[in-house]
């Protein structure tokens, strides 16, 4: 009885997730790479980032990360992620949360704009959201059966370097992550390039005009750890990204990702949707 | 383990403090505009559709803070002012690109430069 109730509840949660997909949205042009763009102060962005894959030696999975991004200040953005995943023939599980803060120390626009990123994550070994690839993360982890017994309380630091020139955004992230249970520091990278399809806005409101689309690509992967830094036994991905801004506050993103070596999953498909609630604090106060 | 926690705590406290300390001493945004940027002319000034396109961009990106008629909301300023009227197109484009982060105005560098000039055309049409 309890088992069937639990199954119904899990199914309901996923059904609600799917129903709500069309009504939420996001803002950045990438899935993995961060640019120096910050959330506008007072705005709350609610989004969903999903990734699906069918590992050769494991079961197909769909991992979801709900994100709640708030602009605390124009130079400070705080974000909460809630991760879950469903693996075919196994289970649907909540896999943990992440809390990140991004700070922009230089208050003017430069050719290269640094952003400092600090994150704490409390996830378990079943997490497959793949929001970053570090250390010796490889495709073999997708083949393992869902196991929540492994706890990962990790600190993650990123140095984000990003610039906009002639409509192009070029971003580079250097990642250092440490499991606080005494694991060594692990390293990774993410690179991204994107550009709107049109630099000029048209005078009329439009849905499918080129200015609402941007296209780009990102590349990300692991760089080993403190004791074995480098490319040996690491995975890397190259992923084109297309973003469609439906309105001022709703954005859809799609990204097929291709593994670049035999340690990488051959193919990943990511999709995301986000919705921005303007000036949420003022709205709440006025009610 | 303990050292790591201390380092993280310091980072969480120090980074915002660092950013705040950098803000101290900032004057008004117009005083910070470099002369070369101040003198830039709007390449969209003679484009008949620039004001309409700028109005669309304004509704999409700016109206949630500055109001649909740019009348200002709460702490966010009214844009029908002498300061906006007297600002050069170059100054307004510089503000859109850089923002005034300590005062809550975000950077709109993610908008392509031609779109920022379209916004400037709209702002100038307000006054």
mmCIF file of C-alpha atoms in Angstrom:
data_model
loop_
_atom_site.group_PDB
_atom_site.id
_atom_site.type_symbol
_atom_site.label_atom_id
_atom_site.label_comp_id
_atom_site.label_asym_id
_atom_site.label_seq_id
_atom_site.Cartn_x
_atom_site.Cartn_y
_atom_site.Cartn_z
ATOM 1 C CA UNK A 1 0.000 0.000 0.000
ATOM 2 C CA UNK A 2 2.748 2.378 1.018
ATOM 3 C CA UNK A 3 4.827 1.353 -2.000
ATOM 4 C CA UNK A 4 2.004 1.995 -4.436
ATOM 5 C CA UNK A 5 1.255 5.343 -2.782
ATOM 6 C CA UNK A 6 4.894 6.280 -3.126
ATOM 7 C CA UNK A 7 4.876 5.274 -6.798
ATOM 8 C CA UNK A 8 1.743 7.345 -7.460
ATOM 9 C CA UNK A 9 3.287 10.316 -5.665
ATOM 10 C CA UNK A 10 6.500 10.084 -7.726
ATOM 11 C CA UNK A 11 4.490 9.805 -10.942
ATOM 12 C CA UNK A 12 2.425 12.836 -9.926
ATOM 13 C CA UNK A 13 5.559 14.875 -9.208
ATOM 14 C CA UNK A 14 6.964 14.114 -12.639
ATOM 15 C CA UNK A 15 3.610 14.766 -14.341
ATOM 16 C CA UNK A 16 3.378 18.154 -12.619
ATOM 17 C CA UNK A 17 6.959 18.875 -13.705
ATOM 18 C CA UNK A 18 6.046 18.175 -17.309
ATOM 19 C CA UNK A 19 2.833 20.207 -17.141
ATOM 20 C CA UNK A 20 4.695 23.204 -15.808
ATOM 21 C CA UNK A 21 7.439 23.102 -18.423
ATOM 22 C CA UNK A 22 5.642 25.428 -20.837
ATOM 23 C CA UNK A 23 5.071 28.066 -18.183
ATOM 24 C CA UNK A 24 8.585 28.622 -16.877
ATOM 25 C CA UNK A 25 11.784 30.081 -18.448
ATOM 26 C CA UNK A 26 15.558 31.149 -18.270
ATOM 27 C CA UNK A 27 18.023 33.809 -19.345
ATOM 28 C CA UNK A 28 21.575 32.727 -19.952
ATOM 29 C CA UNK A 29 22.782 31.435 -23.288
ATOM 30 C CA UNK A 30 24.398 28.257 -21.965
ATOM 31 C CA UNK A 31 23.628 25.219 -19.850
ATOM 32 C CA UNK A 32 27.002 24.667 -18.182
ATOM 33 C CA UNK A 33 29.071 27.771 -18.794
ATOM 34 C CA UNK A 34 28.440 30.936 -16.803
ATOM 35 C CA UNK A 35 28.845 34.357 -18.329
ATOM 36 C CA UNK A 36 29.212 37.594 -16.364
ATOM 37 C CA UNK A 37 25.533 38.303 -16.782
ATOM 38 C CA UNK A 38 23.859 38.643 -13.403
ATOM 39 C CA UNK A 39 20.200 38.404 -12.489
ATOM 40 C CA UNK A 40 18.548 41.824 -12.375
ATOM 41 C CA UNK A 41 18.182 42.941 -8.750
ATOM 42 C CA UNK A 42 14.820 42.058 -7.259
ATOM 43 C CA UNK A 43 13.949 39.574 -10.019
ATOM 44 C CA UNK A 44 13.386 35.877 -9.409
ATOM 45 C CA UNK A 45 13.981 33.461 -12.228
ATOM 46 C CA UNK A 46 12.417 30.027 -11.953
ATOM 47 C CA UNK A 47 13.785 27.495 -14.370
ATOM 48 C CA UNK A 48 14.208 23.859 -15.180
ATOM 49 C CA UNK A 49 17.337 22.356 -16.678
ATOM 50 C CA UNK A 50 17.021 18.766 -17.806
ATOM 51 C CA UNK A 51 19.417 16.285 -19.320
ATOM 52 C CA UNK A 52 18.638 12.899 -20.769
ATOM 53 C CA UNK A 53 20.847 10.119 -22.087
ATOM 54 C CA UNK A 54 20.803 6.405 -22.821
ATOM 55 C CA UNK A 55 24.086 4.971 -21.576
ATOM 56 C CA UNK A 56 25.239 1.898 -23.465
ATOM 57 C CA UNK A 57 25.889 -0.081 -20.289
ATOM 58 C CA UNK A 58 23.089 1.329 -18.170
ATOM 59 C CA UNK A 59 19.500 2.497 -18.180
ATOM 60 C CA UNK A 60 18.205 5.652 -19.816
ATOM 61 C CA UNK A 61 17.714 8.551 -17.421
ATOM 62 C CA UNK A 62 16.172 11.991 -17.197
ATOM 63 C CA UNK A 63 17.702 14.321 -14.639
ATOM 64 C CA UNK A 64 16.054 17.597 -13.663
ATOM 65 C CA UNK A 65 17.442 20.592 -11.848
ATOM 66 C CA UNK A 66 14.911 23.182 -10.746
ATOM 67 C CA UNK A 67 16.586 26.524 -10.336
ATOM 68 C CA UNK A 68 15.531 29.575 -8.387
ATOM 69 C CA UNK A 69 17.787 32.512 -9.196
ATOM 70 C CA UNK A 70 17.436 35.805 -7.367
ATOM 71 C CA UNK A 71 19.180 39.097 -8.003
ATOM 72 C CA UNK A 72 20.191 40.252 -4.536
ATOM 73 C CA UNK A 73 22.144 43.196 -5.916
ATOM 74 C CA UNK A 74 23.207 44.173 -9.405
ATOM 75 C CA UNK A 75 26.614 42.631 -8.533
ATOM 76 C CA UNK A 76 25.383 39.646 -6.481
ATOM 77 C CA UNK A 77 23.199 36.776 -7.665
ATOM 78 C CA UNK A 78 22.123 33.887 -5.464
ATOM 79 C CA UNK A 79 20.686 30.645 -6.767
ATOM 80 C CA UNK A 80 19.166 27.474 -5.341
ATOM 81 C CA UNK A 81 19.011 24.224 -7.307
ATOM 82 C CA UNK A 82 16.850 21.215 -6.426
ATOM 83 C CA UNK A 83 18.007 18.085 -8.239
ATOM 84 C CA UNK A 84 16.133 14.909 -9.054
ATOM 85 C CA UNK A 85 16.298 12.158 -11.621
ATOM 86 C CA UNK A 86 14.402 9.226 -13.046
ATOM 87 C CA UNK A 87 16.223 6.175 -14.348
ATOM 88 C CA UNK A 88 14.270 3.662 -16.422
ATOM 89 C CA UNK A 89 13.739 0.293 -14.717
ATOM 90 C CA UNK A 90 15.144 1.691 -11.496
ATOM 91 C CA UNK A 91 13.598 4.600 -9.631
ATOM 92 C CA UNK A 92 12.829 8.302 -9.404
ATOM 93 C CA UNK A 93 14.773 10.034 -6.681
ATOM 94 C CA UNK A 94 15.413 13.437 -5.208
ATOM 95 C CA UNK A 95 19.175 13.783 -5.271
ATOM 96 C CA UNK A 96 19.904 16.936 -3.310
ATOM 97 C CA UNK A 97 20.335 20.689 -3.457
ATOM 98 C CA UNK A 98 22.935 23.239 -4.432
ATOM 99 C CA UNK A 99 23.250 26.818 -3.272
ATOM 100 C CA UNK A 100 25.445 29.123 -5.279
ATOM 101 C CA UNK A 101 26.428 32.772 -5.076
ATOM 102 C CA UNK A 102 28.037 34.805 -7.820
ATOM 103 C CA UNK A 103 29.797 38.100 -7.187
ATOM 104 C CA UNK A 104 30.959 40.603 -9.734
ATOM 105 C CA UNK A 105 33.884 42.488 -8.156
ATOM 106 C CA UNK A 106 34.490 45.000 -10.954
ATOM 107 C CA UNK A 107 31.597 47.360 -11.347
ATOM 108 C CA UNK A 108 32.269 48.443 -14.907
ATOM 109 C CA UNK A 109 32.226 46.576 -18.179
ATOM 110 C CA UNK A 110 35.649 45.474 -19.425
ATOM 111 C CA UNK A 111 36.943 43.326 -22.263
ATOM 112 C CA UNK A 112 37.182 40.507 -19.742
ATOM 113 C CA UNK A 113 34.859 40.602 -16.762
ATOM 114 C CA UNK A 114 35.602 38.364 -13.780
ATOM 115 C CA UNK A 115 32.885 36.864 -11.622
ATOM 116 C CA UNK A 116 33.603 34.901 -8.452
ATOM 117 C CA UNK A 117 31.430 31.881 -7.818
ATOM 118 C CA UNK A 118 30.996 30.004 -4.541
ATOM 119 C CA UNK A 119 28.737 26.987 -4.224
ATOM 120 C CA UNK A 120 27.803 24.466 -1.571
ATOM 121 C CA UNK A 121 26.170 21.284 -2.722
ATOM 122 C CA UNK A 122 24.599 18.515 -0.702
ATOM 123 C CA UNK A 123 23.823 15.762 -3.174
ATOM 124 C CA UNK A 124 24.049 11.993 -3.249
ATOM 125 C CA UNK A 125 25.632 9.459 -5.539
ATOM 126 C CA UNK A 126 22.481 9.091 -7.652
ATOM 127 C CA UNK A 127 22.702 12.667 -8.935
ATOM 128 C CA UNK A 128 22.920 12.808 -12.729
ATOM 129 C CA UNK A 129 22.117 16.445 -13.404
ATOM 130 C CA UNK A 130 25.633 16.953 -14.783
ATOM 131 C CA UNK A 131 25.716 20.684 -14.128
ATOM 132 C CA UNK A 132 29.481 20.498 -14.278
ATOM 133 C CA UNK A 133 32.097 17.905 -15.165
ATOM 134 C CA UNK A 134 35.150 17.815 -12.919
ATOM 135 C CA UNK A 135 38.001 15.542 -11.928
ATOM 136 C CA UNK A 136 37.688 12.042 -13.325
ATOM 137 C CA UNK A 137 33.928 12.068 -13.906
ATOM 138 C CA UNK A 138 33.290 9.527 -16.657
ATOM 139 C CA UNK A 139 30.402 7.761 -18.378
ATOM 140 C CA UNK A 140 30.793 4.756 -16.079
ATOM 141 C CA UNK A 141 28.968 6.687 -13.369
ATOM 142 C CA UNK A 142 25.803 6.705 -15.497
ATOM 143 C CA UNK A 143 25.871 2.914 -15.677
ATOM 144 C CA UNK A 144 25.701 2.491 -11.901
ATOM 145 C CA UNK A 145 22.333 1.703 -10.358
ATOM 146 C CA UNK A 146 20.641 4.462 -8.376
ATOM 147 C CA UNK A 147 22.350 4.580 -5.020
ATOM 148 C CA UNK A 148 21.676 7.364 -2.572
ATOM 149 C CA UNK A 149 23.955 6.009 0.133
ATOM 150 C CA UNK A 150 26.957 7.992 -1.083
ATOM 151 C CA UNK A 151 26.689 11.525 0.344
ATOM 152 C CA UNK A 152 28.487 14.346 -1.397
ATOM 153 C CA UNK A 153 28.840 17.535 0.560
ATOM 154 C CA UNK A 154 30.962 19.573 -1.749
ATOM 155 C CA UNK A 155 32.327 23.068 -2.052
ATOM 156 C CA UNK A 156 32.794 24.436 -5.522
ATOM 157 C CA UNK A 157 34.651 27.531 -6.592
ATOM 158 C CA UNK A 158 34.661 29.002 -10.064
ATOM 159 C CA UNK A 159 36.465 31.855 -11.689
ATOM 160 C CA UNK A 160 34.218 33.090 -14.466
ATOM 161 C CA UNK A 161 35.812 35.222 -17.158
ATOM 162 C CA UNK A 162 33.480 36.626 -19.754
ATOM 163 C CA UNK A 163 33.199 39.386 -22.297
ATOM 164 C CA UNK A 164 30.840 40.688 -24.951
ATOM 165 C CA UNK A 165 32.182 41.976 -28.237
ATOM 166 C CA UNK A 166 30.284 42.782 -31.427
ATOM 167 C CA UNK A 167 27.294 40.763 -30.287
ATOM 168 C CA UNK A 168 29.359 37.717 -29.335
ATOM 169 C CA UNK A 169 29.627 36.463 -25.789
ATOM 170 C CA UNK A 170 32.775 34.541 -24.963
ATOM 171 C CA UNK A 171 32.955 32.926 -21.543
ATOM 172 C CA UNK A 172 35.436 30.730 -19.761
ATOM 173 C CA UNK A 173 35.011 29.051 -16.378
ATOM 174 C CA UNK A 174 37.738 27.485 -14.276
ATOM 175 C CA UNK A 175 36.290 25.085 -11.730
ATOM 176 C CA UNK A 176 37.669 23.687 -8.473
ATOM 177 C CA UNK A 177 35.523 21.335 -6.420
ATOM 178 C CA UNK A 178 36.158 19.545 -3.157
ATOM 179 C CA UNK A 179 34.195 16.852 -1.396
ATOM 180 C CA UNK A 180 34.409 17.842 2.264
ATOM 181 C CA UNK A 181 34.723 14.219 3.318
ATOM 182 C CA UNK A 182 38.445 14.434 2.679
ATOM 183 C CA UNK A 183 38.518 13.912 -1.080
ATOM 184 C CA UNK A 184 41.124 15.842 -3.070
ATOM 185 C CA UNK A 185 40.350 19.011 -4.992
ATOM 186 C CA UNK A 186 39.009 18.235 -8.458
ATOM 187 C CA UNK A 187 39.264 20.541 -11.424
ATOM 188 C CA UNK A 188 37.303 21.228 -14.564
ATOM 189 C CA UNK A 189 36.599 23.810 -17.218
ATOM 190 C CA UNK A 190 33.788 25.147 -19.367
ATOM 191 C CA UNK A 191 34.046 27.337 -22.446
ATOM 192 C CA UNK A 192 31.172 28.990 -24.252
ATOM 193 C CA UNK A 193 30.571 31.189 -27.280
ATOM 194 C CA UNK A 194 27.185 32.514 -28.365
ATOM 195 C CA UNK A 195 25.617 35.243 -30.441
ATOM 196 C CA UNK A 196 22.087 36.444 -31.198
ATOM 197 C CA UNK A 197 21.030 35.705 -34.769
ATOM 198 C CA UNK A 198 20.238 39.393 -35.297
ATOM 199 C CA UNK A 199 21.886 42.365 -33.625
ATOM 200 C CA UNK A 200 19.126 44.839 -34.413
ATOM 201 C CA UNK A 201 15.656 44.622 -32.948
ATOM 202 C CA UNK A 202 12.701 44.900 -35.259
ATOM 203 C CA UNK A 203 10.126 47.595 -34.583
ATOM 204 C CA UNK A 204 7.197 45.186 -34.298
ATOM 205 C CA UNK A 205 6.584 42.546 -31.644
ATOM 206 C CA UNK A 206 7.483 39.147 -33.023
ATOM 207 C CA UNK A 207 7.835 35.582 -31.848
ATOM 208 C CA UNK A 208 9.958 33.848 -34.466
ATOM 209 C CA UNK A 209 12.158 36.744 -35.605
ATOM 210 C CA UNK A 210 15.925 36.222 -35.568
ATOM 211 C CA UNK A 211 16.550 38.657 -32.716
ATOM 212 C CA UNK A 212 14.760 36.231 -30.364
ATOM 213 C CA UNK A 213 17.167 33.409 -31.106
ATOM 214 C CA UNK A 214 20.774 32.982 -30.177
ATOM 215 C CA UNK A 215 23.083 30.178 -31.146
ATOM 216 C CA UNK A 216 26.390 29.062 -29.790
ATOM 217 C CA UNK A 217 28.388 26.184 -28.472
ATOM 218 C CA UNK A 218 29.973 25.148 -25.244
ATOM 219 C CA UNK A 219 32.716 22.724 -24.387
ATOM 220 C CA UNK A 220 33.287 21.346 -20.909
ATOM 221 C CA UNK A 221 35.156 18.600 -19.166
ATOM 222 C CA UNK A 222 37.310 17.452 -16.292
ATOM 223 C CA UNK A 223 40.942 18.229 -15.617
ATOM 224 C CA UNK A 224 41.735 15.573 -13.053
ATOM 225 C CA UNK A 225 42.441 16.228 -9.428
ATOM 226 C CA UNK A 226 45.145 17.505 -7.142
ATOM 227 C CA UNK A 227 47.153 14.293 -7.439
ATOM 228 C CA UNK A 228 46.639 13.609 -11.135
ATOM 229 C CA UNK A 229 46.017 16.907 -12.882
ATOM 230 C CA UNK A 230 45.538 16.716 -16.632
ATOM 231 C CA UNK A 231 43.432 15.056 -19.293
ATOM 232 C CA UNK A 232 44.137 11.439 -18.397
ATOM 233 C CA UNK A 233 40.963 9.515 -17.535
ATOM 234 C CA UNK A 234 38.685 12.522 -17.960
ATOM 235 C CA UNK A 235 35.579 13.152 -20.039
ATOM 236 C CA UNK A 236 34.838 16.053 -22.355
ATOM 237 C CA UNK A 237 31.798 17.269 -24.242
ATOM 238 C CA UNK A 238 31.046 19.611 -27.118
ATOM 239 C CA UNK A 239 27.499 20.932 -27.269
ATOM 240 C CA UNK A 240 25.803 23.360 -29.649
ATOM 241 C CA UNK A 241 23.183 25.470 -27.854
ATOM 242 C CA UNK A 242 20.122 27.210 -29.259
ATOM 243 C CA UNK A 243 18.152 29.659 -27.160
ATOM 244 C CA UNK A 244 14.734 31.037 -27.999
ATOM 245 C CA UNK A 245 13.435 33.974 -26.054
ATOM 246 C CA UNK A 246 9.690 33.698 -26.359
ATOM 247 C CA UNK A 247 8.895 36.940 -24.563
ATOM 248 C CA UNK A 248 10.522 39.297 -22.111
ATOM 249 C CA UNK A 249 10.435 36.647 -19.440
ATOM 250 C CA UNK A 250 10.237 33.196 -20.996
ATOM 251 C CA UNK A 251 13.173 31.396 -22.565
ATOM 252 C CA UNK A 252 13.658 27.933 -24.009
ATOM 253 C CA UNK A 253 17.025 26.298 -24.589
ATOM 254 C CA UNK A 254 18.070 23.119 -26.378
ATOM 255 C CA UNK A 255 21.449 21.497 -26.587
ATOM 256 C CA UNK A 256 22.576 18.184 -28.029
ATOM 257 C CA UNK A 257 25.909 17.232 -26.460
ATOM 258 C CA UNK A 258 28.521 14.949 -27.934
ATOM 259 C CA UNK A 259 31.168 13.086 -25.978
ATOM 260 C CA UNK A 260 34.655 13.755 -27.287
ATOM 261 C CA UNK A 261 36.453 10.665 -26.012
ATOM 262 C CA UNK A 262 35.747 7.126 -24.878
ATOM 263 C CA UNK A 263 35.357 8.240 -21.255
ATOM 264 C CA UNK A 264 32.457 10.509 -22.204
ATOM 265 C CA UNK A 265 28.826 9.563 -22.695
ATOM 266 C CA UNK A 266 28.316 9.461 -26.476
ATOM 267 C CA UNK A 267 25.230 11.669 -26.579
ATOM 268 C CA UNK A 268 23.386 13.884 -24.110
ATOM 269 C CA UNK A 269 20.354 15.994 -24.819
ATOM 270 C CA UNK A 270 19.639 19.002 -22.653
ATOM 271 C CA UNK A 271 16.617 21.212 -22.628
ATOM 272 C CA UNK A 272 15.676 24.065 -20.395
ATOM 273 C CA UNK A 273 12.913 26.511 -19.814
ATOM 274 C CA UNK A 274 12.810 29.457 -17.468
ATOM 275 C CA UNK A 275 10.450 32.197 -16.390
ATOM 276 C CA UNK A 276 11.427 35.454 -14.780
ATOM 277 C CA UNK A 277 9.232 37.120 -12.168
ATOM 278 C CA UNK A 278 10.044 40.815 -12.181
ATOM 279 C CA UNK A 279 10.540 42.658 -8.907
ATOM 280 C CA UNK A 280 9.113 39.877 -6.788
ATOM 281 C CA UNK A 281 9.837 41.599 -3.458
ATOM 282 C CA UNK A 282 7.908 44.726 -4.505
ATOM 283 C CA UNK A 283 5.018 42.590 -5.688
ATOM 284 C CA UNK A 284 4.857 40.739 -2.399
ATOM 285 C CA UNK A 285 5.008 43.996 -0.414
ATOM 286 C CA UNK A 286 2.207 45.552 -2.462
ATOM 287 C CA UNK A 287 -0.063 42.604 -1.583
ATOM 288 C CA UNK B 1 38.009 19.855 6.991
ATOM 289 C CA UNK B 2 37.834 22.582 9.597
ATOM 290 C CA UNK B 3 40.248 24.756 7.612
ATOM 291 C CA UNK B 4 38.101 24.348 4.528
ATOM 292 C CA UNK B 5 34.989 25.461 6.390
ATOM 293 C CA UNK B 6 36.827 28.517 7.668
ATOM 294 C CA UNK B 7 38.037 29.363 4.160
ATOM 295 C CA UNK B 8 34.492 29.040 2.801
ATOM 296 C CA UNK B 9 33.093 31.212 5.571
ATOM 297 C CA UNK B 10 35.711 33.871 4.876
ATOM 298 C CA UNK B 11 34.907 33.757 1.166
ATOM 299 C CA UNK B 12 31.172 34.076 1.795
ATOM 300 C CA UNK B 13 31.721 37.142 3.989
ATOM 301 C CA UNK B 14 34.701 38.697 2.240
ATOM 302 C CA UNK B 15 33.490 38.674 -1.340
ATOM 303 C CA UNK B 16 30.430 40.882 -0.805
ATOM 304 C CA UNK B 17 32.487 43.133 1.463
ATOM 305 C CA UNK B 18 35.118 43.434 -1.268
ATOM 306 C CA UNK B 19 32.510 44.412 -3.809
ATOM 307 C CA UNK B 20 30.981 46.957 -1.444
ATOM 308 C CA UNK B 21 34.373 48.473 -0.678
ATOM 309 C CA UNK B 22 35.017 48.929 -4.374
ATOM 310 C CA UNK B 23 31.773 50.883 -4.655
ATOM 311 C CA UNK B 24 32.783 53.374 -1.995
ATOM 312 C CA UNK B 25 33.852 56.660 -3.519
ATOM 313 C CA UNK B 26 31.795 56.320 -6.674
ATOM 314 C CA UNK B 27 30.217 59.564 -7.742
ATOM 315 C CA UNK B 28 27.344 60.040 -10.093
ATOM 316 C CA UNK B 29 27.431 57.823 -13.141
ATOM 317 C CA UNK B 30 27.734 60.739 -15.555
ATOM 318 C CA UNK B 31 30.961 61.847 -13.945
ATOM 319 C CA UNK B 32 32.458 58.434 -14.642
ATOM 320 C CA UNK B 33 31.736 58.394 -18.358
ATOM 321 C CA UNK B 34 35.004 58.611 -20.337
ATOM 322 C CA UNK B 35 35.181 61.568 -22.696
ATOM 323 C CA UNK B 36 35.459 59.370 -25.776
ATOM 324 C CA UNK B 37 32.263 57.535 -24.811
ATOM 325 C CA UNK B 38 30.503 60.810 -24.010
ATOM 326 C CA UNK B 39 31.169 62.135 -27.510
ATOM 327 C CA UNK B 40 29.885 59.090 -29.370
ATOM 328 C CA UNK B 41 26.962 59.765 -31.684
ATOM 329 C CA UNK B 42 23.976 57.489 -32.057
ATOM 330 C CA UNK B 43 24.356 55.616 -35.370
ATOM 331 C CA UNK B 44 20.595 54.914 -35.233
ATOM 332 C CA UNK B 45 19.660 58.564 -34.862
ATOM 333 C CA UNK B 46 18.392 58.804 -38.435
ATOM 334 C CA UNK B 47 16.719 55.404 -38.493
ATOM 335 C CA UNK B 48 12.980 55.918 -38.558
ATOM 336 C CA UNK B 49 12.262 52.582 -36.879
ATOM 337 C CA UNK B 50 14.810 52.990 -34.088
ATOM 338 C CA UNK B 51 12.408 54.646 -31.634
ATOM 339 C CA UNK B 52 9.756 51.948 -32.142
ATOM 340 C CA UNK B 53 12.353 49.193 -31.816
ATOM 341 C CA UNK B 54 13.764 50.909 -28.733
ATOM 342 C CA UNK B 55 10.270 51.131 -27.250
ATOM 343 C CA UNK B 56 9.852 47.399 -27.727
ATOM 344 C CA UNK B 57 13.213 46.722 -26.091
ATOM 345 C CA UNK B 58 12.281 49.047 -23.249
ATOM 346 C CA UNK B 59 9.037 47.176 -22.563
ATOM 347 C CA UNK B 60 10.891 43.878 -22.639
ATOM 348 C CA UNK B 61 13.901 44.782 -20.521
ATOM 349 C CA UNK B 62 13.323 48.003 -18.608
ATOM 350 C CA UNK B 63 9.619 48.556 -17.914
ATOM 351 C CA UNK B 64 9.495 46.159 -14.973
ATOM 352 C CA UNK B 65 11.670 48.591 -13.000
ATOM 353 C CA UNK B 66 11.145 51.983 -14.642
ATOM 354 C CA UNK B 67 7.429 51.572 -15.424
ATOM 355 C CA UNK B 68 5.660 51.029 -18.718
ATOM 356 C CA UNK B 69 5.662 54.761 -19.447
ATOM 357 C CA UNK B 70 9.179 55.201 -17.995
ATOM 358 C CA UNK B 71 7.524 57.064 -15.150
ATOM 359 C CA UNK B 72 9.640 55.367 -12.488
ATOM 360 C CA UNK B 73 8.643 52.861 -9.823
ATOM 361 C CA UNK B 74 9.585 52.697 -6.138
ATOM 362 C CA UNK B 75 13.371 53.249 -6.003
ATOM 363 C CA UNK B 76 13.754 53.148 -9.772
ATOM 364 C CA UNK B 77 13.972 56.600 -11.342
ATOM 365 C CA UNK B 78 11.582 58.371 -13.657
ATOM 366 C CA UNK B 79 13.260 58.771 -17.042
ATOM 367 C CA UNK B 80 11.349 61.904 -18.036
ATOM 368 C CA UNK B 81 13.948 64.059 -16.355
ATOM 369 C CA UNK B 82 16.336 66.856 -17.170
ATOM 370 C CA UNK B 83 19.263 64.513 -16.520
ATOM 371 C CA UNK B 84 18.143 62.102 -19.258
ATOM 372 C CA UNK B 85 17.172 64.997 -21.515
ATOM 373 C CA UNK B 86 20.551 66.644 -21.170
ATOM 374 C CA UNK B 87 22.638 63.473 -21.308
ATOM 375 C CA UNK B 88 24.451 62.895 -24.569
ATOM 376 C CA UNK B 89 23.569 59.748 -26.554
ATOM 377 C CA UNK B 90 27.061 58.478 -25.766
ATOM 378 C CA UNK B 91 26.500 58.894 -22.034
ATOM 379 C CA UNK B 92 23.231 56.979 -22.154
ATOM 380 C CA UNK B 93 24.761 54.154 -24.186
ATOM 381 C CA UNK B 94 27.660 53.991 -21.717
ATOM 382 C CA UNK B 95 25.200 53.709 -18.831
ATOM 383 C CA UNK B 96 23.281 50.932 -20.538
ATOM 384 C CA UNK B 97 26.492 49.040 -21.253
ATOM 385 C CA UNK B 98 28.083 49.441 -17.824
ATOM 386 C CA UNK B 99 25.077 49.870 -15.581
ATOM 387 C CA UNK B 100 25.450 51.528 -12.230
ATOM 388 C CA UNK B 101 25.821 48.402 -10.194
ATOM 389 C CA UNK B 102 26.109 50.029 -6.805
ATOM 390 C CA UNK B 103 22.829 51.847 -7.405
ATOM 391 C CA UNK B 104 20.998 48.770 -8.636
ATOM 392 C CA UNK B 105 21.111 49.499 -12.356
ATOM 393 C CA UNK B 106 22.306 46.295 -14.048
ATOM 394 C CA UNK B 107 24.665 46.170 -16.991
ATOM 395 C CA UNK B 108 22.932 45.591 -20.317
ATOM 396 C CA UNK B 109 26.092 44.573 -22.115
ATOM 397 C CA UNK B 110 24.357 41.355 -23.103
ATOM 398 C CA UNK B 111 22.198 43.398 -25.461
ATOM 399 C CA UNK B 112 24.065 43.885 -28.742
ATOM 400 C CA UNK B 113 25.378 47.423 -29.192
ATOM 401 C CA UNK B 114 22.914 48.273 -32.027
ATOM 402 C CA UNK B 115 20.032 47.432 -29.669
ATOM 403 C CA UNK B 116 21.481 49.680 -26.965
ATOM 404 C CA UNK B 117 21.523 52.528 -29.491
ATOM 405 C CA UNK B 118 17.894 51.762 -30.344
ATOM 406 C CA UNK B 119 17.121 52.096 -26.645
ATOM 407 C CA UNK B 120 18.962 55.418 -26.583
ATOM 408 C CA UNK B 121 16.790 56.611 -29.482
ATOM 409 C CA UNK B 122 13.711 55.719 -27.457
ATOM 410 C CA UNK B 123 14.998 57.409 -24.290
ATOM 411 C CA UNK B 124 15.764 60.568 -26.209
ATOM 412 C CA UNK B 125 12.255 60.525 -27.685
ATOM 413 C CA UNK B 126 10.763 60.653 -24.185
ATOM 414 C CA UNK B 127 11.928 64.184 -23.572
#
